[in-house]
Amino acid sequence: QVQLVESGGGLVQAGGSVNLSCAASGSFLTINAMGWYRQAPGKQRELVASIASGGSTTNYADSMKGRFTISRDNAKNTVRLQMNSLKPEDTAVYYCNAVIRRTWYSGVDTYWGRGTQVTVSS
């Protein structure tokens, strides 16, 4: 019974910024890696950024390096994605992802949010 809920999406002009947030709720022991993916219509889902449980190790897709910043607040079970210098090609549905261990006797499962639309106008 884990739920990931994204927020912060919307319409923004090229060159603008958007801050996405994802909060995990429900019953679980630990959240391991968290990340953001995106998918544009007719295209494959791609990794945007990921962050390890400690918050120090991050991974970005090459096209996002220098523009996007991923961070997390473990006390709030939240992961954020700060997106700057947005381009029209950044338009996509952005999905929150988390690797979670729910109980001491269970394995690790991957969870996804419903997604939030980010539209960048020219």
Coordinates of N, CA, C and O in Angstrom, one line a residue:
Q1 N 0.8 -1.2 0.0 CA 0.0 0.0 0.0 C 0.9 1.2 0.0 O 0.8 2.1 0.9
V2 N 1.7 1.3 -1.0 CA 2.6 2.5 -1.2 C 2.0 3.3 -2.3 O 1.6 2.8 -3.3
Q3 N 2.1 4.6 -2.1 CA 1.6 5.6 -3.1 C 2.6 6.7 -3.3 O 3.2 7.2 -2.3
L4 N 2.9 7.0 -4.5 CA 3.7 8.1 -4.9 C 2.9 9.1 -5.6 O 2.2 8.8 -6.6
V5 N 2.9 10.4 -5.2 CA 2.1 11.4 -5.7 C 3.0 12.6 -6.2 O 3.7 13.2 -5.3
E6 N 3.0 12.9 -7.5 CA 3.8 14.0 -8.0 C 2.9 15.3 -8.0 O 1.7 15.3 -8.0
S7 N 3.6 16.4 -7.9 CA 3.0 17.7 -8.0 C 4.0 18.7 -8.6 O 5.2 18.5 -8.6
G8 N 3.5 19.8 -9.0 CA 4.3 20.9 -9.5 C 4.3 21.0 -11.0 O 4.9 22.0 -11.5
G9 N 3.7 20.1 -11.8 CA 3.7 20.2 -13.2 C 2.8 21.3 -13.7 O 2.0 21.9 -12.9
G10 N 3.0 21.7 -15.0 CA 2.2 22.7 -15.5 C 2.8 23.2 -16.8 O 3.6 22.6 -17.4
L11 N 2.3 24.4 -17.2 CA 2.8 25.1 -18.4 C 3.8 26.1 -18.1 O 3.6 26.9 -17.2
V12 N 4.9 26.1 -18.8 CA 5.9 27.1 -18.6 C 6.5 27.5 -20.0 O 6.6 26.7 -20.9
Q13 N 7.0 28.7 -20.1 CA 7.7 29.2 -21.3 C 9.1 28.7 -21.4 O 9.7 28.3 -20.4
A14 N 9.6 28.5 -22.6 CA 11.0 28.1 -22.8 C 11.9 29.1 -22.0 O 11.7 30.3 -22.0
G15 N 12.9 28.5 -21.4 CA 13.8 29.2 -20.6 C 13.4 29.3 -19.1 O 14.2 29.8 -18.3
G16 N 12.2 28.9 -18.8 CA 11.7 29.0 -17.5 C 12.0 27.8 -16.6 O 12.8 27.0 -17.0
S17 N 11.5 27.8 -15.4 CA 11.8 26.8 -14.5 C 10.5 26.1 -13.9 O 9.5 26.8 -13.8
V18 N 10.7 24.9 -13.5 CA 9.6 24.1 -12.9 C 10.3 23.3 -11.8 O 11.3 22.7 -12.0
N19 N 9.6 23.2 -10.7 CA 10.0 22.4 -9.6 C 9.0 21.3 -9.3 O 7.9 21.6 -8.9
L20 N 9.4 20.1 -9.5 CA 8.5 19.0 -9.3 C 8.8 18.3 -7.9 O 9.9 18.3 -7.5
S21 N 7.8 17.8 -7.3 CA 7.9 17.2 -6.0 C 7.1 15.9 -6.1 O 6.1 15.7 -6.7
C22 N 7.7 14.9 -5.4 CA 7.0 13.6 -5.2 C 7.1 13.1 -3.8 O 8.2 13.0 -3.2
A23 N 6.0 12.8 -3.2 CA 5.9 12.3 -1.8 C 5.4 10.9 -1.8 O 4.4 10.5 -2.4
A24 N 6.1 10.1 -1.0 CA 5.8 8.7 -0.8 C 5.0 8.5 0.5 O 5.3 9.1 1.5
S25 N 3.9 7.8 0.4 CA 3.1 7.5 1.6 C 2.7 6.1 1.6 O 2.7 5.4 0.6
G26 N 2.3 5.6 2.8 CA 1.8 4.3 3.0 C 2.7 3.6 4.0 O 3.3 4.2 4.9
S27 N 2.7 2.2 3.9 CA 3.4 1.4 4.8 C 4.6 0.8 4.2 O 4.6 0.1 3.2
F28 N 5.8 1.2 4.7 CA 7.1 0.7 4.2 C 8.1 0.9 5.3 O 8.0 1.7 6.2
L29 N 9.2 0.2 5.1 CA 10.4 0.3 6.0 C 11.3 1.3 5.5 O 11.7 2.3 6.3
T30 N 11.8 1.2 4.3 CA 12.8 2.1 3.8 C 12.6 2.4 2.3 O 12.0 1.6 1.6
I31 N 13.0 3.6 2.0 CA 13.0 4.0 0.6 C 14.5 4.0 0.1 O 15.3 4.7 0.7
N32 N 14.8 3.2 -0.9 CA 16.2 3.2 -1.4 C 16.4 4.3 -2.4 O 16.2 5.4 -2.1
A33 N 16.6 3.9 -3.6 CA 16.8 4.9 -4.7 C 15.5 5.5 -5.0 O 14.4 4.9 -5.0
M34 N 15.5 6.8 -5.5 CA 14.4 7.5 -6.0 C 14.8 8.1 -7.3 O 16.0 8.4 -7.5
G35 N 13.8 8.4 -8.1 CA 14.2 9.0 -9.4 C 13.0 9.6 -10.1 O 11.9 9.5 -9.7
W36 N 13.4 10.2 -11.2 CA 12.4 10.8 -12.2 C 12.6 10.3 -13.6 O 13.7 10.2 -14.0
Y37 N 11.5 9.9 -14.2 CA 11.5 9.5 -15.6 C 10.5 10.4 -16.3 O 9.7 11.0 -15.7
R38 N 10.7 10.4 -17.6 CA 9.7 11.2 -18.4 C 9.4 10.4 -19.7 O 10.2 9.6 -20.2
Q39 N 8.2 10.7 -20.2 CA 7.8 10.1 -21.5 C 7.0 11.1 -22.3 O 6.0 11.6 -21.8
A40 N 7.4 11.4 -23.5 CA 6.7 12.2 -24.4 C 5.8 11.3 -25.3 O 6.1 10.1 -25.5
P41 N 4.8 11.9 -25.9 CA 3.9 11.1 -26.7 C 4.7 10.4 -27.9 O 5.4 11.1 -28.6
G42 N 4.4 9.1 -28.0 CA 5.1 8.4 -29.1 C 6.5 8.1 -28.9 O 7.2 7.5 -29.8
K43 N 7.1 8.4 -27.7 CA 8.5 8.1 -27.4 C 8.6 7.2 -26.2 O 7.6 7.0 -25.4
Q44 N 9.8 6.6 -26.1 CA 10.0 5.7 -24.9 C 10.2 6.5 -23.6 O 10.7 7.6 -23.7
R45 N 9.9 5.8 -22.6 CA 10.2 6.4 -21.3 C 11.7 6.5 -21.0 O 12.4 5.5 -21.3
E46 N 12.2 7.6 -20.5 CA 13.6 7.7 -20.3 C 13.9 8.2 -18.9 O 13.1 8.9 -18.3
L47 N 15.1 7.8 -18.4 CA 15.5 8.3 -17.2 C 15.9 9.8 -17.2 O 16.6 10.2 -18.2
V48 N 15.4 10.5 -16.3 CA 15.8 11.9 -16.1 C 16.9 12.1 -15.1 O 18.0 12.6 -15.4
A49 N 16.7 11.6 -13.9 CA 17.7 11.6 -12.8 C 17.3 10.6 -11.8 O 16.1 10.3 -11.6
S50 N 18.3 10.2 -11.0 CA 18.0 9.3 -9.9 C 18.9 9.8 -8.7 O 20.0 10.4 -8.9
I51 N 18.6 9.3 -7.5 CA 19.3 9.7 -6.4 C 19.3 8.6 -5.4 O 18.3 7.9 -5.1
A52 N 20.4 8.3 -4.8 CA 20.5 7.2 -3.8 C 20.0 7.6 -2.5 O 19.6 8.7 -2.2
S53 N 19.8 6.6 -1.6 CA 19.2 6.8 -0.3 C 19.9 7.9 0.5 O 19.2 8.6 1.2
G54 N 21.2 7.9 0.5 CA 21.9 8.9 1.2 C 21.8 10.3 0.7 O 22.2 11.3 1.4
G55 N 21.4 10.5 -0.5 CA 21.3 11.8 -1.1 C 22.5 12.4 -1.8 O 22.4 13.5 -2.4
S56 N 23.6 11.7 -1.6 CA 24.9 12.2 -2.2 C 25.2 11.8 -3.6 O 25.7 12.5 -4.4
T57 N 24.8 10.5 -3.9 CA 25.0 10.0 -5.2 C 23.8 10.2 -6.1 O 22.7 9.8 -5.8
T58 N 24.1 10.9 -7.2 CA 23.1 11.2 -8.2 C 23.5 10.8 -9.5 O 24.7 10.7 -9.8
N59 N 22.5 10.6 -10.4 CA 22.7 10.2 -11.8 C 21.8 11.0 -12.7 O 20.6 11.1 -12.4
Y60 N 22.3 11.6 -13.7 CA 21.5 12.4 -14.7 C 21.7 11.9 -16.1 O 22.8 11.5 -16.5
A61 N 20.7 12.0 -16.9 CA 20.9 11.8 -18.3 C 21.7 12.9 -18.8 O 21.6 14.1 -18.3
D62 N 22.5 12.7 -19.8 CA 23.4 13.7 -20.3 C 22.7 15.0 -20.7 O 23.3 16.1 -20.5
S63 N 21.6 14.9 -21.4 CA 20.9 16.1 -21.8 C 20.4 16.9 -20.7 O 20.0 18.1 -20.9
M64 N 20.3 16.4 -19.5 CA 19.7 17.1 -18.4 C 20.8 17.7 -17.4 O 20.5 18.5 -16.6
K65 N 22.0 17.2 -17.6 CA 23.1 17.7 -16.7 C 23.3 19.2 -16.9 O 23.3 19.7 -18.0
G66 N 23.4 19.8 -15.8 CA 23.6 21.3 -15.8 C 22.3 22.1 -15.8 O 22.3 23.3 -15.5
R67 N 21.2 21.4 -16.1 CA 19.9 22.1 -16.1 C 19.0 21.6 -15.0 O 18.2 22.4 -14.4
F68 N 19.0 20.3 -14.7 CA 18.1 19.7 -13.7 C 18.9 19.3 -12.5 O 20.1 19.0 -12.6
T69 N 18.2 19.4 -11.4 CA 18.8 19.0 -10.1 C 17.9 18.2 -9.3 O 16.7 18.6 -9.1
I70 N 18.3 17.0 -8.9 CA 17.5 16.1 -8.1 C 17.9 16.2 -6.7 O 19.1 16.3 -6.4
S71 N 17.0 16.1 -5.8 CA 17.3 16.1 -4.3 C 16.2 15.4 -3.6 O 15.2 15.1 -4.2
R72 N 16.5 15.0 -2.3 CA 15.5 14.3 -1.6 C 15.5 14.8 -0.1 O 16.6 15.2 0.4
D73 N 14.4 14.6 0.5 CA 14.3 14.9 1.9 C 13.7 13.6 2.6 O 12.5 13.3 2.5
N74 N 14.6 12.9 3.2 CA 14.2 11.6 3.7 C 13.2 11.7 4.9 O 12.4 10.8 5.1
A75 N 13.3 12.8 5.6 CA 12.4 13.0 6.7 C 10.9 13.1 6.2 O 10.0 12.8 6.9
K76 N 10.8 13.7 5.0 CA 9.5 13.8 4.4 C 9.1 12.8 3.4 O 8.1 12.9 2.7
N77 N 10.1 11.9 3.1 CA 9.9 10.9 2.1 C 9.6 11.5 0.7 O 8.7 11.1 0.0
T78 N 10.4 12.5 0.4 CA 10.1 13.3 -0.8 C 11.3 13.4 -1.7 O 12.4 13.5 -1.2
V79 N 11.1 13.4 -2.9 CA 12.1 13.6 -3.9 C 11.7 14.8 -4.8 O 10.5 14.9 -5.1
R80 N 12.6 15.7 -5.1 CA 12.3 16.9 -5.9 C 13.1 16.9 -7.2 O 14.2 16.3 -7.2
L81 N 12.6 17.6 -8.1 CA 13.4 17.8 -9.4 C 13.2 19.2 -9.8 O 12.1 19.7 -10.1
Q82 N 14.3 20.0 -9.7 CA 14.4 21.3 -10.1 C 14.8 21.4 -11.5 O 15.9 21.0 -11.8
M83 N 14.0 21.9 -12.4 CA 14.3 22.0 -13.8 C 14.4 23.5 -14.2 O 13.4 24.2 -14.1
N84 N 15.5 23.8 -14.8 CA 15.8 25.1 -15.2 C 16.1 25.1 -16.7 O 16.4 24.1 -17.3
S85 N 16.1 26.3 -17.3 CA 16.4 26.5 -18.7 C 15.6 25.5 -19.6 O 16.2 24.8 -20.4
L86 N 14.3 25.4 -19.3 CA 13.5 24.4 -20.0 C 13.4 24.7 -21.5 O 13.4 25.9 -21.9
K87 N 13.3 23.6 -22.2 CA 13.2 23.7 -23.7 C 11.9 23.0 -24.1 O 11.4 22.1 -23.4
P88 N 11.4 23.3 -25.3 CA 10.2 22.6 -25.7 C 10.3 21.1 -25.8 O 9.3 20.4 -25.5
E89 N 11.5 20.6 -26.0 CA 11.7 19.2 -26.1 C 11.6 18.5 -24.7 O 11.7 17.3 -24.6
D90 N 11.6 19.3 -23.7 CA 11.4 18.8 -22.3 C 9.9 18.5 -22.0 O 9.6 17.9 -21.0
T91 N 9.1 18.9 -22.9 CA 7.6 18.6 -22.7 C 7.4 17.1 -22.6 O 7.8 16.3 -23.5
A92 N 6.8 16.6 -21.6 CA 6.6 15.2 -21.3 C 5.8 15.0 -20.1 O 5.5 16.0 -19.3
V93 N 5.3 13.8 -19.8 CA 4.8 13.4 -18.5 C 6.0 13.0 -17.7 O 6.7 12.1 -18.1
Y94 N 6.1 13.5 -16.5 CA 7.2 13.2 -15.6 C 6.7 12.3 -14.5 O 5.7 12.6 -13.9
Y95 N 7.4 11.1 -14.4 CA 7.0 10.1 -13.4 C 8.0 10.0 -12.3 O 9.2 9.9 -12.5
C96 N 7.4 9.9 -11.1 CA 8.3 9.6 -9.9 C 8.5 8.1 -9.8 O 7.5 7.3 -10.1
N97 N 9.6 7.8 -9.3 CA 10.0 6.4 -9.2 C 10.7 6.2 -7.8 O 11.5 7.0 -7.4
A98 N 10.4 5.1 -7.2 CA 11.1 4.8 -5.9 C 11.2 3.3 -5.7 O 10.3 2.5 -6.1
V99 N 12.4 2.9 -5.2 CA 12.6 1.5 -4.9 C 12.5 1.4 -3.4 O 13.1 2.0 -2.6
I100 N 11.5 0.5 -2.9 CA 11.0 0.5 -1.6 C 11.0 -0.9 -1.0 O 10.6 -1.8 -1.7
R101 N 11.4 -1.0 0.2 CA 11.2 -2.2 1.0 C 10.1 -2.0 2.0 O 10.2 -1.2 2.8
R102 N 9.0 -2.8 1.8 CA 7.8 -2.5 2.6 C 7.8 -3.2 4.0 O 7.4 -2.5 4.9
T103 N 8.4 -4.4 4.1 CA 8.4 -5.1 5.4 C 9.8 -5.7 5.5 O 10.5 -5.9 4.6
W104 N 10.0 -6.2 6.7 CA 11.3 -6.9 7.0 C 11.4 -8.2 6.3 O 12.6 -8.6 6.0
Y105 N 10.3 -8.8 5.9 CA 10.3 -10.1 5.3 C 10.1 -10.0 3.8 O 10.2 -11.1 3.1
S106 N 9.9 -8.9 3.2 CA 9.7 -8.7 1.8 C 10.9 -8.3 1.1 O 11.9 -7.8 1.7
G107 N 10.9 -8.4 -0.2 CA 12.0 -7.9 -1.0 C 11.8 -6.5 -1.3 O 11.0 -5.8 -0.7
V108 N 12.5 -6.0 -2.3 CA 12.5 -4.6 -2.7 C 11.6 -4.5 -4.0 O 11.7 -5.3 -4.9
D109 N 10.7 -3.6 -4.0 CA 9.8 -3.4 -5.1 C 10.0 -2.0 -5.6 O 10.4 -1.0 -4.9
T110 N 9.6 -1.8 -6.9 CA 9.7 -0.5 -7.6 C 8.3 0.0 -7.7 O 7.4 -0.7 -8.2
Y111 N 8.1 1.3 -7.4 CA 6.8 1.9 -7.4 C 6.9 3.2 -8.3 O 7.9 3.8 -8.5
W112 N 5.7 3.5 -8.9 CA 5.6 4.6 -9.8 C 4.5 5.5 -9.4 O 3.4 5.0 -9.0
G113 N 4.6 6.8 -9.6 CA 3.5 7.7 -9.5 C 2.7 7.7 -10.8 O 3.0 7.1 -11.8
R114 N 1.6 8.5 -10.7 CA 0.7 8.6 -11.9 C 1.3 9.5 -12.9 O 0.9 9.4 -14.1
G115 N 2.2 10.3 -12.6 CA 2.8 11.3 -13.5 C 2.2 12.6 -13.5 O 1.1 12.8 -13.1
T116 N 3.0 13.6 -13.8 CA 2.6 15.0 -13.9 C 3.0 15.6 -15.2 O 4.2 15.4 -15.6
Q117 N 2.2 16.3 -15.9 CA 2.5 16.9 -17.2 C 3.3 18.2 -17.1 O 2.9 19.1 -16.3
V118 N 4.3 18.2 -17.8 CA 5.1 19.5 -18.0 C 5.1 19.9 -19.4 O 5.5 19.1 -20.3
T119 N 4.6 21.0 -19.7 CA 4.5 21.5 -21.1 C 5.3 22.8 -21.2 O 5.1 23.8 -20.5
V120 N 6.3 22.8 -22.1 CA 7.1 23.9 -22.3 C 6.8 24.6 -23.7 O 6.9 23.9 -24.7
S121 N 6.3 25.8 -23.7 CA 6.0 26.5 -24.9 C 7.1 27.2 -25.5 O 8.1 27.7 -24.8
S122 N 7.1 27.4 -26.8 CA 8.2 28.1 -27.5 C 8.1 29.6 -27.2 O 7.0 30.2 -27.0

